[in-house]
Short mmCIF file of C-alpha atoms in Angstrom, two decimals:
data_model
loop_
_atom_site.label_atom_id
_atom_site.label_comp_id
_atom_site.label_asym_id
_atom_site.label_seq_id
_atom_site.Cartn_x
_atom_site.Cartn_y
_atom_site.Cartn_z
CA MET A 1 54.29 -18.16 -90.90
CA THR A 2 53.59 -15.02 -88.92
CA ILE A 3 57.25 -13.90 -88.94
CA ASP A 4 59.08 -13.64 -92.26
CA VAL A 5 62.77 -14.46 -92.56
CA LEU A 6 64.55 -11.15 -93.09
CA ARG A 7 67.08 -12.50 -95.56
CA ARG A 8 67.80 -15.84 -97.19
CA PRO A 9 71.08 -17.25 -95.87
CA GLY A 10 73.70 -17.78 -98.51
CA PRO A 11 76.43 -20.44 -98.67
CA ALA A 12 78.71 -18.44 -96.36
CA GLU A 13 76.02 -18.22 -93.68
CA ARG A 14 75.14 -21.91 -93.96
CA GLN A 15 78.80 -22.89 -93.72
CA ALA A 16 79.26 -20.60 -90.71
CA ARG A 17 76.24 -22.16 -89.03
CA ALA A 18 77.73 -25.63 -89.52
CA ALA A 19 81.10 -24.38 -88.23
CA VAL A 20 79.54 -22.97 -85.04
CA ALA A 21 77.67 -26.24 -84.55
CA VAL A 22 81.03 -28.05 -84.72
CA LEU A 23 82.44 -25.71 -82.06
CA PHE A 24 79.50 -26.41 -79.76
CA PHE A 25 79.84 -30.15 -80.44
CA THR A 26 83.56 -30.19 -79.57
CA ASN A 27 82.93 -28.13 -76.43
CA GLY A 28 80.38 -30.65 -75.19
CA ALA A 29 82.47 -33.68 -76.14
CA LEU A 30 85.83 -32.65 -74.69
CA PHE A 31 84.91 -32.44 -71.01
CA ALA A 32 82.47 -35.34 -71.32
CA ASN A 33 85.40 -37.58 -72.22
CA LEU A 34 86.92 -36.88 -68.80
CA LEU A 35 83.83 -37.21 -66.58
CA PRO A 36 83.35 -41.01 -66.72
CA ARG A 37 87.05 -41.33 -65.86
CA TYR A 38 86.58 -39.56 -62.52
CA PRO A 39 86.20 -42.78 -60.47
CA GLN A 40 89.52 -44.07 -61.84
CA ILE A 41 91.25 -40.76 -61.15
CA LYS A 42 89.82 -40.65 -57.61
CA ALA A 43 91.03 -44.18 -56.96
CA ASP A 44 94.48 -43.53 -58.46
CA LEU A 45 94.92 -40.42 -56.30
CA GLY A 46 93.62 -42.21 -53.20
CA ILE A 47 91.40 -39.35 -52.00
CA GLY A 48 88.11 -39.29 -50.10
CA ASN A 49 84.77 -37.88 -51.22
CA ALA A 50 85.31 -34.49 -49.57
CA ALA A 51 88.74 -33.96 -51.18
CA TYR A 52 87.38 -35.22 -54.49
CA GLY A 53 84.45 -32.82 -54.31
CA LEU A 54 86.75 -29.88 -53.61
CA ALA A 55 89.06 -30.89 -56.44
CA VAL A 56 86.38 -31.20 -59.12
CA ALA A 57 84.91 -27.88 -57.97
CA ALA A 58 88.08 -26.31 -59.40
CA PHE A 59 86.60 -26.55 -62.91
CA PRO A 60 83.58 -24.30 -62.22
CA ALA A 61 85.76 -22.13 -59.98
CA GLY A 62 88.02 -21.47 -62.96
CA ALA A 63 84.97 -20.64 -65.08
CA VAL A 64 83.68 -18.19 -62.47
CA ALA A 65 87.08 -16.55 -62.04
CA ALA A 66 87.66 -16.11 -65.76
CA GLY A 67 84.12 -15.35 -66.88
CA LEU A 68 84.44 -11.56 -66.94
CA GLY A 69 87.64 -11.73 -68.99
CA ALA A 70 86.00 -13.57 -71.87
CA GLY A 71 84.67 -10.39 -73.44
CA VAL A 72 88.16 -8.88 -73.58
CA LEU A 73 89.51 -11.98 -75.32
CA VAL A 74 86.68 -11.95 -77.86
CA ARG A 75 87.25 -8.28 -78.66
CA ARG A 76 90.99 -8.79 -79.14
CA LEU A 77 90.98 -12.05 -81.11
CA GLY A 78 87.48 -12.12 -82.58
CA SER A 79 84.84 -14.59 -81.43
CA ALA A 80 85.79 -17.42 -83.80
CA ARG A 81 89.53 -17.32 -83.07
CA ALA A 82 88.89 -16.97 -79.34
CA ALA A 83 86.57 -19.99 -79.38
CA VAL A 84 89.09 -22.19 -81.20
CA ALA A 85 92.12 -21.06 -79.17
CA SER A 86 90.33 -21.66 -75.87
CA THR A 87 89.07 -25.03 -77.14
CA LEU A 88 92.65 -26.15 -77.74
CA LEU A 89 93.72 -24.95 -74.28
CA THR A 90 90.71 -26.68 -72.69
CA ALA A 91 91.77 -29.95 -74.32
CA ALA A 92 95.31 -29.48 -72.97
CA GLY A 93 94.02 -28.79 -69.46
CA ILE A 94 91.82 -31.89 -69.53
CA LEU A 95 94.75 -34.03 -70.63
CA VAL A 96 96.93 -32.70 -67.79
CA ALA A 97 94.09 -33.31 -65.29
CA GLY A 98 93.78 -36.90 -66.46
CA LEU A 99 97.52 -37.51 -66.10
CA ALA A 100 97.94 -35.66 -62.77
CA GLN A 101 99.81 -37.58 -60.10
CA SER A 102 98.65 -35.38 -57.22
CA VAL A 103 95.33 -33.90 -56.17
CA VAL A 104 96.84 -30.40 -56.30
CA LEU A 105 97.91 -30.75 -59.93
CA PHE A 106 94.54 -32.33 -60.73
CA ALA A 107 92.70 -29.34 -59.24
CA VAL A 108 94.99 -26.76 -60.87
CA ALA A 109 94.56 -28.39 -64.29
CA LEU A 110 90.78 -28.45 -63.84
CA PHE A 111 90.82 -24.79 -62.77
CA LEU A 112 92.67 -23.78 -65.94
CA ALA A 113 90.49 -26.02 -68.10
CA GLY A 114 87.39 -24.43 -66.54
CA ALA A 115 88.70 -20.94 -67.25
CA MET A 116 89.34 -21.83 -70.89
CA ASP A 117 85.94 -23.50 -71.13
CA ALA A 118 84.30 -20.26 -69.94
CA PHE A 119 86.12 -18.38 -72.72
CA THR A 120 84.95 -20.96 -75.25
CA ASP A 121 81.36 -20.71 -74.03
CA VAL A 122 81.19 -16.93 -74.42
CA ALA A 123 83.08 -16.87 -77.72
CA GLN A 124 81.10 -19.61 -79.47
CA ASN A 125 77.80 -18.07 -78.33
CA ALA A 126 78.97 -14.66 -79.59
CA HIS A 127 79.80 -16.10 -83.00
CA GLY A 128 76.56 -18.06 -83.03
CA LEU A 129 74.67 -14.82 -82.49
CA ARG A 130 76.58 -13.25 -85.39
CA VAL A 131 75.38 -16.07 -87.61
CA GLN A 132 71.87 -15.74 -86.22
CA ARG A 133 71.80 -12.05 -87.19
CA ARG A 134 72.75 -13.01 -90.74
CA TYR A 135 69.90 -15.55 -90.80
CA GLY A 136 67.38 -13.03 -89.50
CA ARG A 137 65.72 -15.65 -87.26
CA SER A 138 66.49 -17.60 -84.12
CA ILE A 139 68.91 -20.52 -84.49
CA ILE A 140 70.86 -20.24 -81.23
CA ASN A 141 68.88 -23.01 -79.50
CA SER A 142 69.95 -25.50 -82.15
CA PHE A 143 73.58 -24.91 -81.19
CA HIS A 144 72.86 -25.79 -77.55
CA ALA A 145 71.11 -28.97 -78.66
CA VAL A 146 74.23 -29.85 -80.65
CA TRP A 147 76.27 -29.28 -77.48
CA SER A 148 74.18 -31.99 -75.80
CA ILE A 149 74.87 -34.36 -78.69
CA GLY A 150 78.56 -33.66 -78.24
CA ALA A 151 78.36 -34.37 -74.52
CA VAL A 152 76.60 -37.69 -75.14
CA THR A 153 79.19 -38.57 -77.80
CA GLY A 154 82.04 -37.73 -75.45
CA GLY A 155 80.54 -39.79 -72.65
CA ALA A 156 80.03 -42.72 -75.03
CA MET A 157 83.64 -42.41 -76.22
CA ALA A 158 84.83 -42.57 -72.62
CA ALA A 159 82.66 -45.60 -71.91
CA GLY A 160 84.07 -47.30 -74.99
CA ALA A 161 87.64 -46.45 -73.98
CA ILE A 162 87.03 -47.91 -70.52
CA ALA A 163 85.49 -51.07 -71.96
CA LEU A 164 88.48 -51.49 -74.31
CA GLY A 165 90.95 -50.93 -71.48
CA LEU A 166 92.48 -47.90 -73.20
CA PRO A 167 94.92 -46.08 -70.89
CA LEU A 168 93.61 -42.79 -69.57
CA GLY A 169 96.38 -40.68 -71.10
CA THR A 170 96.00 -42.30 -74.53
CA HIS A 171 92.24 -41.87 -74.45
CA LEU A 172 92.36 -38.16 -73.54
CA LEU A 173 95.17 -37.47 -76.02
CA ILE A 174 93.11 -38.99 -78.85
CA SER A 175 90.04 -37.05 -77.74
CA GLY A 176 91.95 -33.77 -77.57
CA LEU A 177 93.54 -34.26 -80.99
CA VAL A 178 90.30 -35.26 -82.72
CA PHE A 179 88.24 -32.38 -81.38
CA GLY A 180 91.10 -29.89 -81.56
CA VAL A 181 91.53 -30.62 -85.27
CA ALA A 182 87.75 -30.37 -85.76
CA ALA A 183 87.72 -26.94 -84.13
CA CYS A 184 90.61 -25.72 -86.30
CA VAL A 185 88.86 -26.92 -89.47
CA ALA A 186 85.64 -25.19 -88.35
CA LEU A 187 87.53 -21.91 -87.98
CA ARG A 188 88.05 -21.80 -91.76
CA PHE A 189 84.29 -21.61 -92.31
CA CYS A 190 83.37 -19.11 -89.59
CA LEU A 191 82.27 -15.60 -90.53
CA PRO A 192 85.17 -13.31 -91.50
CA GLY A 193 85.72 -9.81 -90.27
CA PRO A 194 85.36 -8.15 -86.88
CA ASP A 195 82.55 -8.97 -84.50
CA THR A 196 81.45 -5.33 -84.50
CA GLY A 197 80.21 -5.60 -88.10
CA PRO A 198 76.65 -6.85 -87.45
CA ALA A 199 76.23 -4.51 -84.49
CA GLU A 200 77.28 -1.55 -86.62
CA GLU A 201 74.72 -2.54 -89.25
CA ALA A 202 71.99 -2.74 -86.64
CA GLU A 203 73.06 0.63 -85.28
CA ALA A 204 72.86 2.17 -88.72
CA GLU A 205 69.36 0.77 -89.20
CA THR A 206 68.13 2.38 -85.99
CA GLU A 207 69.47 5.83 -86.88
CA THR A 208 66.23 6.58 -88.73
CA GLU A 209 64.09 6.19 -85.56
CA THR A 210 62.41 9.28 -84.22
CA GLU A 211 63.37 10.57 -80.81
CA GLU A 212 59.95 9.55 -79.47
CA GLU A 213 60.34 6.00 -80.78
CA SER A 214 63.80 5.72 -79.22
CA GLN A 215 62.54 6.92 -75.84
CA GLU A 216 59.59 4.54 -75.99
CA LYS A 217 61.86 1.61 -76.86
CA GLU A 218 64.31 2.53 -74.08
CA GLY A 219 61.50 2.59 -71.54
CA ALA A 220 60.25 -0.79 -72.72
CA ARG A 221 63.75 -2.24 -72.27
CA GLY A 222 64.20 -1.06 -68.71
CA GLY A 223 65.74 2.37 -69.16
CA GLY A 224 62.96 4.03 -67.13
CA PRO A 225 62.04 3.46 -63.50
CA ALA A 226 64.43 1.91 -61.01
CA PRO A 227 63.97 -1.77 -60.11
CA THR A 228 61.16 -2.39 -57.63
CA SER A 229 61.25 -4.83 -54.75
CA ARG A 230 59.10 -7.12 -56.90
CA THR A 231 61.69 -7.04 -59.68
CA ARG A 232 64.47 -7.86 -57.23
CA TYR A 233 62.44 -10.76 -55.81
CA VAL A 234 61.73 -12.16 -59.28
CA LEU A 235 65.40 -11.82 -60.25
CA ALA A 236 66.47 -13.69 -57.11
CA ALA A 237 63.94 -16.43 -57.85
CA LEU A 238 65.21 -16.72 -61.43
CA VAL A 239 68.78 -17.08 -60.17
CA LEU A 240 67.63 -19.92 -57.90
CA ILE A 241 65.77 -21.63 -60.75
CA ALA A 242 68.83 -21.46 -63.01
CA THR A 243 71.05 -22.62 -60.16
CA ALA A 244 68.73 -25.57 -59.52
CA GLY A 245 69.27 -26.59 -63.13
CA THR A 246 73.04 -26.40 -62.75
CA LEU A 247 72.92 -28.39 -59.49
CA VAL A 248 71.18 -31.25 -61.27
CA GLU A 249 73.58 -31.09 -64.21
CA ASP A 250 76.57 -31.20 -61.86
CA ALA A 251 75.15 -34.23 -60.06
CA GLY A 252 75.35 -36.09 -63.36
CA ASN A 253 78.74 -34.61 -64.25
CA SER A 254 80.55 -35.23 -60.96
CA TRP A 255 78.74 -38.01 -59.13
CA ALA A 256 76.68 -40.23 -61.44
CA ALA A 257 79.53 -42.55 -62.45
CA LEU A 258 80.92 -42.62 -58.92
CA TYR A 259 77.56 -43.45 -57.31
CA LEU A 260 76.78 -46.21 -59.79
CA SER A 261 80.23 -47.80 -59.53
CA ASP A 262 80.83 -47.47 -55.77
CA ALA A 263 77.39 -47.62 -54.16
CA LEU A 264 75.64 -49.89 -56.68
CA ASN A 265 78.65 -51.94 -57.87
CA ALA A 266 78.08 -51.23 -61.56
CA SER A 267 80.93 -51.90 -63.95
CA ALA A 268 83.01 -48.92 -64.99
CA ALA A 269 81.55 -48.93 -68.52
CA LEU A 270 77.96 -49.22 -67.23
CA ALA A 271 78.56 -46.52 -64.62
CA ALA A 272 79.17 -44.03 -67.45
CA SER A 273 75.53 -44.55 -68.49
CA GLY A 274 74.26 -42.33 -65.68
CA PHE A 275 75.89 -39.23 -67.13
CA ILE A 276 74.99 -40.24 -70.70
CA ALA A 277 71.34 -40.76 -69.68
CA LEU A 278 71.13 -37.34 -68.01
CA VAL A 279 72.65 -35.42 -70.92
CA GLY A 280 70.79 -37.45 -73.54
CA ALA A 281 67.43 -36.83 -71.86
CA GLN A 282 68.33 -33.17 -71.49
CA PHE A 283 68.91 -33.01 -75.23
CA ILE A 284 65.47 -34.51 -75.89
CA GLY A 285 63.96 -31.97 -73.48
CA ARG A 286 65.64 -29.15 -75.39
CA ILE A 287 64.37 -30.43 -78.72
CA LEU A 288 60.79 -30.61 -77.39
CA GLY A 289 61.05 -27.58 -75.11
CA ASP A 290 60.17 -24.81 -77.58
CA ARG A 291 56.90 -26.42 -78.64
CA LEU A 292 55.95 -27.27 -75.07
CA VAL A 293 56.63 -23.71 -73.91
CA ASP A 294 54.63 -22.27 -76.82
CA ARG A 295 51.65 -24.41 -75.90
CA PHE A 296 51.73 -24.45 -72.11
CA GLY A 297 54.03 -21.56 -71.09
CA GLN A 298 57.34 -21.44 -69.23
CA ARG A 299 55.65 -21.69 -65.85
CA ALA A 300 53.81 -24.96 -66.51
CA VAL A 301 56.77 -26.54 -68.29
CA ALA A 302 59.17 -25.63 -65.47
CA ARG A 303 56.79 -26.92 -62.78
CA ALA A 304 56.29 -30.18 -64.66
CA GLY A 305 60.03 -30.49 -65.21
CA GLY A 306 60.80 -29.83 -61.54
CA PHE A 307 58.28 -32.49 -60.55
CA ILE A 308 59.72 -35.02 -63.01
CA ALA A 309 63.25 -34.40 -61.72
CA ALA A 310 62.21 -34.61 -58.06
CA ALA A 311 60.00 -37.67 -58.46
CA GLY A 312 62.30 -39.56 -60.84
CA MET A 313 65.52 -39.12 -58.89
CA GLY A 314 63.73 -39.33 -55.54
CA LEU A 315 62.33 -42.74 -56.46
CA ALA A 316 65.74 -43.87 -57.76
CA LEU A 317 67.37 -42.96 -54.44
CA ALA A 318 64.56 -44.49 -52.38
CA VAL A 319 64.80 -47.81 -54.25
CA PRO A 320 68.43 -47.99 -55.41
CA THR A 321 69.07 -50.22 -58.43
CA VAL A 322 71.37 -49.69 -61.40
CA PRO A 323 68.59 -49.49 -64.04
CA GLY A 324 66.40 -47.36 -61.77
CA THR A 325 69.23 -44.94 -61.02
CA ILE A 326 70.08 -44.53 -64.70
CA LEU A 327 66.40 -43.80 -65.37
CA GLY A 328 66.41 -41.39 -62.42
CA PHE A 329 69.29 -39.41 -63.88
CA ALA A 330 67.47 -39.42 -67.23
CA ALA A 331 64.33 -38.02 -65.58
CA ALA A 332 66.41 -35.34 -63.88
CA GLY A 333 68.06 -34.31 -67.16
CA PHE A 334 64.73 -34.16 -68.98
CA GLY A 335 63.14 -32.19 -66.15
CA VAL A 336 65.75 -29.41 -66.06
CA ALA A 337 66.24 -29.13 -69.83
CA THR A 338 64.45 -25.78 -70.19
CA LEU A 339 65.23 -24.19 -66.82
CA VAL A 340 68.33 -22.16 -67.66
CA PRO A 341 66.96 -20.77 -70.96
CA ALA A 342 63.67 -19.96 -69.24
CA ALA A 343 65.39 -18.10 -66.39
CA MET A 344 67.62 -16.18 -68.80
CA HIS A 345 64.70 -15.18 -71.01
CA GLU A 346 62.58 -13.97 -68.11
CA ALA A 347 65.50 -12.08 -66.57
CA ASP A 348 66.14 -10.26 -69.84
CA GLU A 349 62.50 -9.10 -69.88
CA LEU A 350 62.39 -7.70 -66.33
CA PRO A 351 61.28 -4.05 -66.09
CA GLY A 352 63.49 -1.43 -64.45
CA LEU A 353 66.79 -3.02 -65.52
CA LYS A 354 69.20 -1.88 -68.19
CA PRO A 355 69.29 -4.06 -71.31
CA GLY A 356 71.17 -7.28 -70.64
CA SER A 357 71.57 -6.66 -66.89
CA GLY A 358 69.13 -9.34 -65.76
CA LEU A 359 70.58 -11.88 -68.19
CA THR A 360 74.12 -11.11 -67.02
CA ILE A 361 73.22 -11.50 -63.35
CA VAL A 362 71.50 -14.85 -63.88
CA SER A 363 74.29 -16.17 -66.13
CA TRP A 364 76.98 -15.18 -63.63
CA LEU A 365 75.34 -16.34 -60.40
CA MET A 366 74.02 -19.66 -61.72
CA ARG A 367 77.63 -20.82 -62.02
CA LEU A 368 77.61 -21.03 -58.24
CA GLY A 369 75.61 -24.23 -58.63
CA PHE A 370 78.55 -25.86 -60.39
CA LEU A 371 80.99 -24.34 -57.90
CA LEU A 372 79.23 -25.20 -54.62
CA SER A 373 77.62 -28.51 -55.47
CA PRO A 374 80.71 -30.80 -55.60
CA PRO A 375 82.17 -29.90 -52.18
CA VAL A 376 78.74 -29.87 -50.46
CA VAL A 377 77.76 -33.24 -51.89
CA GLY A 378 81.23 -34.58 -51.08
CA LEU A 379 81.01 -33.51 -47.43
CA VAL A 380 77.58 -35.07 -47.05
CA ALA A 381 78.77 -38.22 -48.81
CA ASP A 382 81.73 -38.61 -46.45
CA GLY A 383 79.50 -38.15 -43.43
CA ALA A 384 76.35 -40.03 -44.45
CA GLY A 385 76.95 -41.65 -47.83
CA LEU A 386 76.72 -40.50 -51.44
CA ARG A 387 73.13 -41.68 -51.70
CA LEU A 388 72.11 -39.02 -49.17
CA GLY A 389 74.33 -36.43 -50.84
CA LEU A 390 72.47 -36.92 -54.13
CA LEU A 391 69.27 -35.76 -52.48
CA VAL A 392 70.35 -32.38 -53.86
CA VAL A 393 68.72 -33.47 -57.15
CA PRO A 394 65.12 -34.03 -55.93
CA LEU A 395 65.45 -31.03 -53.62
CA ALA A 396 66.43 -28.85 -56.59
CA GLY A 397 63.42 -30.14 -58.50
CA ALA A 398 61.13 -29.33 -55.58
CA LEU A 399 62.60 -25.81 -55.38
CA VAL A 400 61.71 -25.24 -59.03
CA VAL A 401 58.12 -26.37 -58.43
CA VAL A 402 57.84 -23.77 -55.64
CA LEU A 403 59.46 -20.88 -57.55
CA ALA A 404 58.10 -21.50 -61.06
CA GLY A 405 55.34 -18.96 -60.50
CA VAL A 406 57.74 -16.14 -61.45
CA LEU A 407 58.00 -17.53 -64.98
CA GLY A 408 55.73 -16.52 -67.84
CA SER A 409 52.32 -17.98 -68.58
CA PRO A 410 51.26 -19.13 -72.07
CA ARG A 411 51.10 -16.52 -74.79
CA ARG A 412 48.21 -16.52 -77.22
CA GLN A 413 49.27 -17.42 -80.73
CA PRO A 414 47.69 -15.87 -83.82
CA ALA A 415 44.83 -17.97 -85.15
CA GLY A 416 46.11 -20.49 -87.64
CA GLY A 417 49.64 -19.11 -87.42
CA GLU A 418 52.96 -20.50 -86.34
CA ARG A 419 55.63 -19.00 -84.15
#
């Protein structure tokens, strides 16, 4: 190995890593239990595609509205407690959304659930980074892979509940209780103490740097010249790449089950397979992504992924069949698996920006994909059919192919060494 582990994790660190993995798993599984139920909810409420699209957009709208407040909650409660508290409130919001008797209540419940989900996302990542600092090596990507496993598990649970004829309220209550209890148990094994501890340690370690070293490091991290027009262009392109990834994800979240059940006459249980295929393939892409990026570079991997998403879903829409559409959603999920991490990484490395500024901008603006996609697709679906509305998926893939040039090229690895 070319990079040594700074410290061997002890039992407390290993338990905390498992606890954070549980939090990511529950976060992925909770909302995934609701998604395959969307066609039933839409039918029960008697609403059209446009109204449905606007209603489900309330979830990302809540996440966007609450996103900036997550840091305050983490500082007041601590990352672990904030993650668990918001997980419980997310489960409650999802249950209310599933039982809503009006489209207004449905949208309000989704808005609140989305806000709580945004808090969970920030808090669990913050605690995961605390654990990563204790490990002295990168482990954060493994947590996101576990999130995908949770999403697949939640989708499979929903499909099973539908196949068994389990009432919607009973299904979501069971889901909320199971994953709420899991989150509370995980809290016992999270790292104790305030979240400022690791940062204070790192700050103490850097006190021995010379003034020249500090100035050199600050310049390397963007504390020097102001952003150039090139930097602004690259940042805009990275936002679009990340947003393209979220557009494809939302197509599976909001429309896969509906398209398969309504347009292709798939059974309710089978219709859930579209979402499961997308998230499952995305998980595989995340598992393979690091090695592919190391060998071929972010640019080549993103271009290939954009092409796979565009070609796979484009073919599925051109020749609509149930198996072909499920495979199309799988191709889309696999193709966009590395896009958001790639855009975040490149944004954090941009010259002329303060540390974390590029990452913050990309993370914030990419949520617009989740916010704008449902109503836009719904309006197109009402006017010309959902099949045409889902063209957003191959178009997003094509956009990535065009813009992938702003991403990094392969880095040379030391001879005979590993990353």
